[in-house]
Amino acid sequence: SWACVLKEKHPEMLHLLQFPYNGEPPKRLVTSKPITPNPLHFVRNHGGIPIIEKDKWSMTLDGLVANPKSYTLDDLMDESKFPRMEKVITMQCSGTRRIEQIGLYPGQGDELPQAPWAEGAIGTAKYVGISLKKVIKDCGGLIGGAKHLELYGVDTYFKADHVMNYLVSIPWSKVKANEVMLAWEMNGEVLPKIHGYPLRVVVMGYIGARSVKWLYRIKAIENPSLAPVQSKEYLYFNQQVGKHNQRPTDGIQIQEMPVSSAIMSPWTKQVVIHNGTIRTKGWAYSGGGRWPERVELSADGGFSWYAVPNENLSKKGKWTWRTWEFDLPCDVEGWIEIVCRCWDNSLNTQPLTIRAAWNWGLHVTSSAHRISVYSIN
Ligand code: MTE
Ligand code: MO
């Protein structure tokens, strides 16, 4: 699987964990383009990277459906049966910017050692595939009170004392809304092995964890999956929960990410020499089909804010981030704190401090992004 990393990923990827492989692009390259080139898209794995031969692969749809069926890739690519779907979608890991929470208080994260994600565990790609809804319809639809779909990945990993497949579930309502894709193409290329070849799920507006790679089975069930990734990980705990008192039932299952943003340039601790304005760059994103409506920057720790003009933000899209650039006015010399926050189209915004967002699972670091730079005017 290391050969796969070297072949498919950019040489400057930051390898956060070698096994399971987890990596993100360096700061300089996170927002170099509104659509992330495949070699720079972050990678989050719980186990190995399965190498699957397309001709030996098939996908089963079973459980509470009228007519359980198996499909080859050619079956799914048959346009007379399943209309082709093409969408630009931002995928964000709920661990994005976890490093800031770790810096404040260490917590559990989902895995040990916890992947210390910075601002790069987010990426945007144009996916080609079909709507999962159509495949469910092709199986005669759901029966017997089915309301959720379990999604099985081929990859396995150790949990406690046994080996299991990567497995989560998503609600049927999301599928019914045509917001769940089965994708075989990413940015005009065959889906890379490291991103789930031959077929992956892409759930629009949900955390990356629900977008199962190396998909081989979908099972219709009544209630959310009891598999550990769904029921015990990716939970949002309140701040009283820690190592000694955490119970999965006290956590909220994380589905949609709240609005968040990050400054990708300059970097914290950098000396910035300028003529009254500091050139800043970054991204802004909101889950659940909401989009960044306004991005604001502060050069004084969040006391006063400048709105980034709309033309400095990349195109609006229901399922995508917006990258931005802004010349931030600054007339002081010395250490300053630059802060970024976003307002989405529902006027949700970000908490101002990391502490306000801190949680034992170290997920959803959605606080306003703060960096300290030395300003020379
Ligand atoms: N699918 C499988 N089969 N195995 C995994 O470990 N990780 C999930 C999701 N799908 C995972 C998976 C998580 S937590 C994230 S954030 C996304 O994949 C990351 O997708 P990417 O590696 O293509 O960026
Ligand atoms: Mo994730």
XYZ file of C-alpha atoms and ligand atoms in Angstrom:
402
model
C 0.000 0.000 0.000
C 2.997 2.314 0.347
C 3.640 1.828 -3.391
C 0.097 3.085 -3.941
C 0.773 6.212 -1.866
C 3.952 6.946 -3.813
C 2.257 6.382 -7.144
C -0.995 8.249 -6.567
C -0.074 11.044 -4.170
C 1.900 14.268 -4.483
C 5.516 14.022 -3.218
C 4.858 16.813 -0.731
C 1.902 15.133 1.001
C 2.246 15.186 4.776
C 2.111 11.568 5.866
C 0.328 11.831 9.215
C 0.191 8.072 9.732
C 1.946 5.454 7.600
C -0.418 2.635 8.525
C -3.288 2.986 8.200
C -2.227 5.561 5.632
C -3.484 9.069 6.433
C -2.160 12.107 4.636
C -2.986 15.704 3.801
C -1.507 18.273 1.421
C 0.934 20.863 2.778
C -0.582 24.274 3.653
C 0.884 25.916 0.566
C -1.112 23.596 -1.716
C -4.477 23.135 0.043
C -6.271 25.953 -1.779
C -4.033 26.302 -4.817
C -7.142 25.528 -6.934
C -10.919 25.502 -6.196
C -10.908 21.872 -7.435
C -8.271 19.833 -5.636
C -5.989 17.878 -8.004
C -6.271 14.150 -7.186
C -2.651 13.759 -6.018
C -3.311 16.480 -3.427
C -6.677 15.255 -2.112
C -6.333 14.195 1.525
C -6.537 10.498 2.372
C -8.178 9.031 5.450
C -7.985 5.270 5.977
C -8.865 3.021 8.898
C -7.116 -0.047 7.476
C -5.152 -1.122 4.422
C -5.635 -0.076 0.814
C -7.353 -3.004 -0.953
C -6.148 -3.566 -4.514
C -9.259 -4.697 -6.375
C -9.516 -6.040 -9.919
C -12.501 -4.476 -11.624
C -13.504 -7.699 -13.389
C -13.578 -9.680 -10.165
C -15.545 -7.021 -8.328
C -19.284 -6.883 -7.799
C -21.594 -5.099 -5.409
C -24.523 -6.669 -3.584
C -27.646 -4.834 -2.508
C -29.574 -6.820 0.083
C -31.359 -6.634 3.425
C -34.812 -5.061 3.438
C -35.227 -4.583 -0.327
C -37.880 -6.251 -2.494
C -35.407 -7.986 -4.860
C -31.827 -8.313 -3.604
C -29.335 -8.131 -6.502
C -25.673 -8.095 -7.415
C -24.129 -5.657 -9.879
C -20.903 -5.570 -11.834
C -19.367 -2.223 -12.677
C -20.640 -2.581 -16.257
C -24.198 -3.072 -14.910
C -23.937 0.177 -12.946
C -22.396 2.044 -15.889
C -25.295 1.071 -18.181
C -26.707 4.492 -19.008
C -29.990 3.087 -20.294
C -30.680 1.881 -16.756
C -28.895 4.389 -14.538
C -28.507 7.987 -15.759
C -24.976 9.314 -15.348
C -24.487 11.882 -12.601
C -21.670 14.432 -12.439
C -21.144 16.721 -9.450
C -18.488 18.850 -7.805
C -18.430 17.898 -4.137
C -16.316 18.917 -1.168
C -15.351 16.136 1.188
C -14.344 17.079 4.701
C -13.122 14.780 7.450
C -14.693 15.576 10.800
C -11.126 15.540 12.163
C -10.097 18.581 10.093
C -8.046 21.042 12.193
C -7.922 18.516 15.070
C -4.349 19.625 15.809
C -5.754 22.830 17.335
C -7.854 20.849 19.812
C -4.893 18.565 20.618
C -2.819 21.680 21.312
C -5.377 22.821 23.853
C -6.097 19.507 25.629
C -5.306 16.032 24.338
C -8.413 13.898 23.843
C -9.289 10.571 22.369
C -9.846 11.166 18.675
C -11.054 8.075 16.879
C -7.916 6.084 16.592
C -4.644 5.762 18.433
C -2.416 7.399 17.611
C -4.926 10.065 16.652
C -4.259 11.622 13.274
C -3.183 15.219 13.977
C -5.038 16.743 11.037
C -4.418 20.378 10.191
C -6.427 22.446 7.664
C -5.873 20.045 4.762
C -8.320 17.232 5.635
C -10.735 18.723 3.127
C -10.780 18.541 -0.645
C -13.043 19.139 -3.619
C -13.459 16.966 -6.690
C -15.749 16.414 -9.648
C -17.197 12.928 -9.272
C -18.918 10.911 -11.986
C -21.260 8.047 -11.189
C -24.933 7.400 -10.535
C -27.530 8.192 -7.898
C -27.840 5.421 -5.297
C -31.590 6.056 -5.268
C -31.888 4.604 -8.780
C -30.158 1.380 -7.733
C -32.476 0.952 -4.755
C -35.437 1.472 -7.122
C -33.924 -1.152 -9.443
C -34.119 -3.604 -6.529
C -37.821 -2.914 -6.158
C -37.421 -0.386 -3.354
C -37.223 -0.741 0.411
C -39.532 -3.042 2.388
C -40.301 -3.888 6.000
C -39.731 -0.483 7.564
C -36.202 -0.006 6.224
C -35.001 3.554 6.900
C -31.200 3.264 6.751
C -28.589 1.810 4.447
C -25.458 0.093 5.668
C -22.424 0.656 3.432
C -19.639 -1.956 3.533
C -16.038 -1.327 2.492
C -13.700 -4.150 1.456
C -10.923 -2.909 3.758
C -10.583 -4.407 7.195
C -9.143 -3.106 10.420
C -8.660 -4.231 13.998
C -11.037 -3.096 16.680
C -10.695 -4.401 20.233
C -10.069 -8.117 19.605
C -11.417 -8.687 16.133
C -11.074 -7.728 12.512
C -13.933 -6.009 10.745
C -14.817 -4.280 7.515
C -15.190 -0.536 7.351
C -18.934 -0.125 7.866
C -21.262 2.846 8.435
C -24.872 3.714 7.611
C -26.750 6.645 6.123
C -30.463 7.488 6.302
C -32.692 6.591 3.347
C -34.040 10.171 3.356
C -30.611 11.378 2.189
C -30.552 8.786 -0.599
C -34.133 9.583 -1.605
C -33.154 13.234 -2.071
C -30.601 12.119 -4.723
C -27.774 13.348 -2.490
C -25.817 10.090 -2.455
C -23.671 9.026 -5.403
C -21.895 5.842 -6.320
C -18.802 7.191 -8.075
C -16.171 5.597 -10.330
C -14.505 8.728 -11.657
C -12.724 11.584 -9.844
C -11.666 14.733 -11.702
C -11.813 13.038 -15.091
C -9.687 10.067 -14.010
C -10.618 6.544 -13.062
C -11.163 6.608 -9.292
C -7.663 6.235 -7.765
C -7.025 3.049 -5.759
C -6.339 5.053 -2.626
C -9.731 6.790 -2.984
C -11.770 3.601 -3.334
C -11.323 1.989 -6.772
C -13.421 0.640 -8.372
C -16.453 2.209 -6.643
C -17.033 4.511 -3.710
C -19.953 6.244 -2.103
C -20.014 10.053 -2.069
C -22.547 11.503 0.362
C -23.027 15.184 -0.410
C -22.760 17.524 2.553
C -21.984 14.788 5.102
C -18.655 14.135 6.840
C -16.184 12.087 4.816
C -16.658 9.058 7.096
C -19.995 8.225 5.419
C -18.496 8.198 1.922
C -17.394 4.561 1.958
C -14.508 3.611 -0.335
C -14.024 0.167 -1.951
C -17.771 -0.427 -1.620
C -18.929 -4.054 -2.017
C -22.243 -4.295 -0.202
C -25.259 -2.166 0.667
C -27.759 -3.511 3.166
C -31.139 -1.922 3.906
C -31.899 -1.907 7.651
C -34.366 -0.341 10.079
C -32.104 1.615 12.430
C -28.677 3.248 12.173
C -25.906 0.630 12.031
C -24.573 -0.771 15.295
C -21.122 -1.185 13.719
C -18.431 0.637 15.751
C -17.597 3.319 13.201
C -21.270 4.389 13.172
C -22.255 3.817 16.785
C -19.026 4.351 18.766
C -16.826 6.615 16.664
C -17.588 9.928 14.975
C -19.570 11.030 17.999
C -19.758 14.610 19.204
C -19.537 14.606 23.006
C -20.307 17.407 25.397
C -17.403 18.923 27.303
C -18.031 16.990 30.533
C -17.291 13.728 28.750
C -13.762 12.337 28.950
C -11.808 9.128 29.194
C -13.494 7.857 32.356
C -17.140 8.571 31.700
C -17.714 8.369 27.982
C -20.679 6.341 26.818
C -21.484 6.166 23.114
C -25.115 6.994 23.888
C -23.985 10.407 25.180
C -22.577 11.397 21.802
C -24.354 12.843 18.802
C -23.619 10.946 15.575
C -21.845 13.484 13.376
C -23.381 13.743 9.913
C -23.252 17.313 8.573
C -20.299 19.556 9.339
C -21.100 23.016 10.652
C -19.742 26.097 8.915
C -15.966 26.465 9.150
C -13.009 28.125 7.460
C -9.227 28.300 7.492
C -6.433 30.682 6.589
C -3.918 28.911 4.347
C -1.632 31.889 3.847
C 0.218 33.371 5.664
C 1.207 30.725 8.214
C 1.330 31.020 11.935
C 4.661 32.403 13.289
C 5.547 33.800 9.854
C 7.142 37.226 9.517
C 5.069 39.203 7.013
C 6.581 42.270 5.354
C 3.901 44.371 3.683
C 2.717 47.850 2.638
C -0.393 48.208 4.753
C -2.264 45.118 3.563
C -1.489 41.477 4.190
C -2.383 39.074 1.383
C -4.430 36.254 2.921
C -5.813 33.068 1.325
C -7.970 30.214 2.524
C -11.134 28.157 2.298
C -14.640 28.248 3.762
C -17.172 25.429 3.849
C -20.521 24.510 5.353
C -22.077 21.027 5.402
C -25.619 19.869 4.744
C -26.088 21.737 1.464
C -25.388 25.154 2.961
C -22.642 27.306 1.448
C -20.356 30.117 2.587
C -22.116 33.409 1.999
C -19.573 35.752 3.638
C -15.987 35.343 4.817
C -14.534 37.829 7.308
C -10.974 38.529 8.371
C -9.653 40.309 11.418
C -6.125 41.608 11.982
C -6.713 42.358 15.660
C -7.679 39.041 17.204
C -11.361 39.259 16.300
C -12.188 42.768 17.578
C -12.954 44.222 14.176
C -13.741 42.401 10.942
C -13.405 43.041 7.210
C -15.712 41.234 4.803
C -14.002 39.586 1.858
C -15.618 41.035 -1.317
C -17.785 38.461 -3.059
C -15.656 38.560 -6.216
C -12.684 37.350 -4.170
C -14.510 34.107 -3.339
C -14.663 31.171 -5.740
C -18.037 30.145 -7.198
C -20.961 29.293 -4.921
C -22.172 25.691 -4.937
C -24.563 23.750 -2.768
C -22.007 21.020 -2.021
C -18.725 22.840 -2.318
C -16.285 24.965 -0.404
C -15.322 28.449 -1.555
C -11.679 29.381 -1.730
C -10.850 33.042 -1.200
C -8.092 35.676 -1.278
C -8.062 39.015 0.504
C -5.714 41.939 1.147
C -6.249 42.481 4.856
C -5.586 46.056 6.023
C -3.046 46.206 8.857
C -1.166 49.251 10.120
C 0.574 47.838 13.178
C 4.033 46.349 13.635
C 4.788 43.370 15.816
C 2.886 40.236 16.689
C -0.712 40.289 15.508
C -3.442 37.696 15.495
C -5.238 37.179 12.184
C -8.643 35.534 12.509
C -10.983 34.168 9.876
C -14.658 33.305 10.199
C -17.437 32.456 7.778
C -21.197 33.007 7.678
C -23.180 30.472 5.693
C -26.450 31.077 3.832
C -28.446 30.239 6.975
C -26.359 32.873 8.834
C -24.663 30.258 10.961
C -21.185 31.310 12.001
C -18.210 29.875 13.879
C -17.532 29.921 17.636
C -14.708 32.357 18.392
C -12.531 30.115 20.546
C -11.164 26.589 20.233
C -12.262 25.942 23.811
C -15.866 26.551 22.777
C -15.535 23.771 20.190
C -13.344 21.354 22.215
C -14.629 17.819 22.711
C -13.123 14.502 23.809
C -13.425 12.930 20.360
C -11.495 15.889 18.902
C -13.986 16.226 16.053
C -15.514 19.267 14.379
C -12.904 21.944 15.095
C -15.170 24.631 13.721
C -13.944 27.628 15.724
C -12.774 30.778 13.966
C -9.275 30.087 12.625
C -6.525 32.073 14.373
C -2.907 32.526 13.374
C -0.171 34.711 14.862
C 2.187 36.514 12.511
C 4.854 39.169 12.962
C 3.801 42.201 10.956
C 6.444 44.533 9.493
C 4.695 47.438 7.837
N -14.092 4.010 3.440
C -13.443 2.878 3.749
N -13.767 1.744 3.108
N -12.470 2.862 4.710
C -12.119 4.007 5.392
O -11.234 3.955 6.251
N -12.555 6.401 5.739
C -13.630 7.404 5.687
C -14.195 7.559 4.287
N -14.456 6.282 3.694
C -12.805 5.213 5.084
C -13.786 5.164 4.059
C -13.254 8.716 6.186
S -13.202 8.904 7.871
C -13.068 9.800 5.348
S -12.785 11.344 5.954
C -13.128 9.634 3.883
O -13.282 8.260 3.501
C -11.888 10.170 3.222
O -11.930 9.968 1.843
P -10.604 10.115 0.992
O -9.542 9.244 1.600
O -10.965 9.723 -0.388
O -10.207 11.575 1.078
Mo -12.945 11.193 8.387
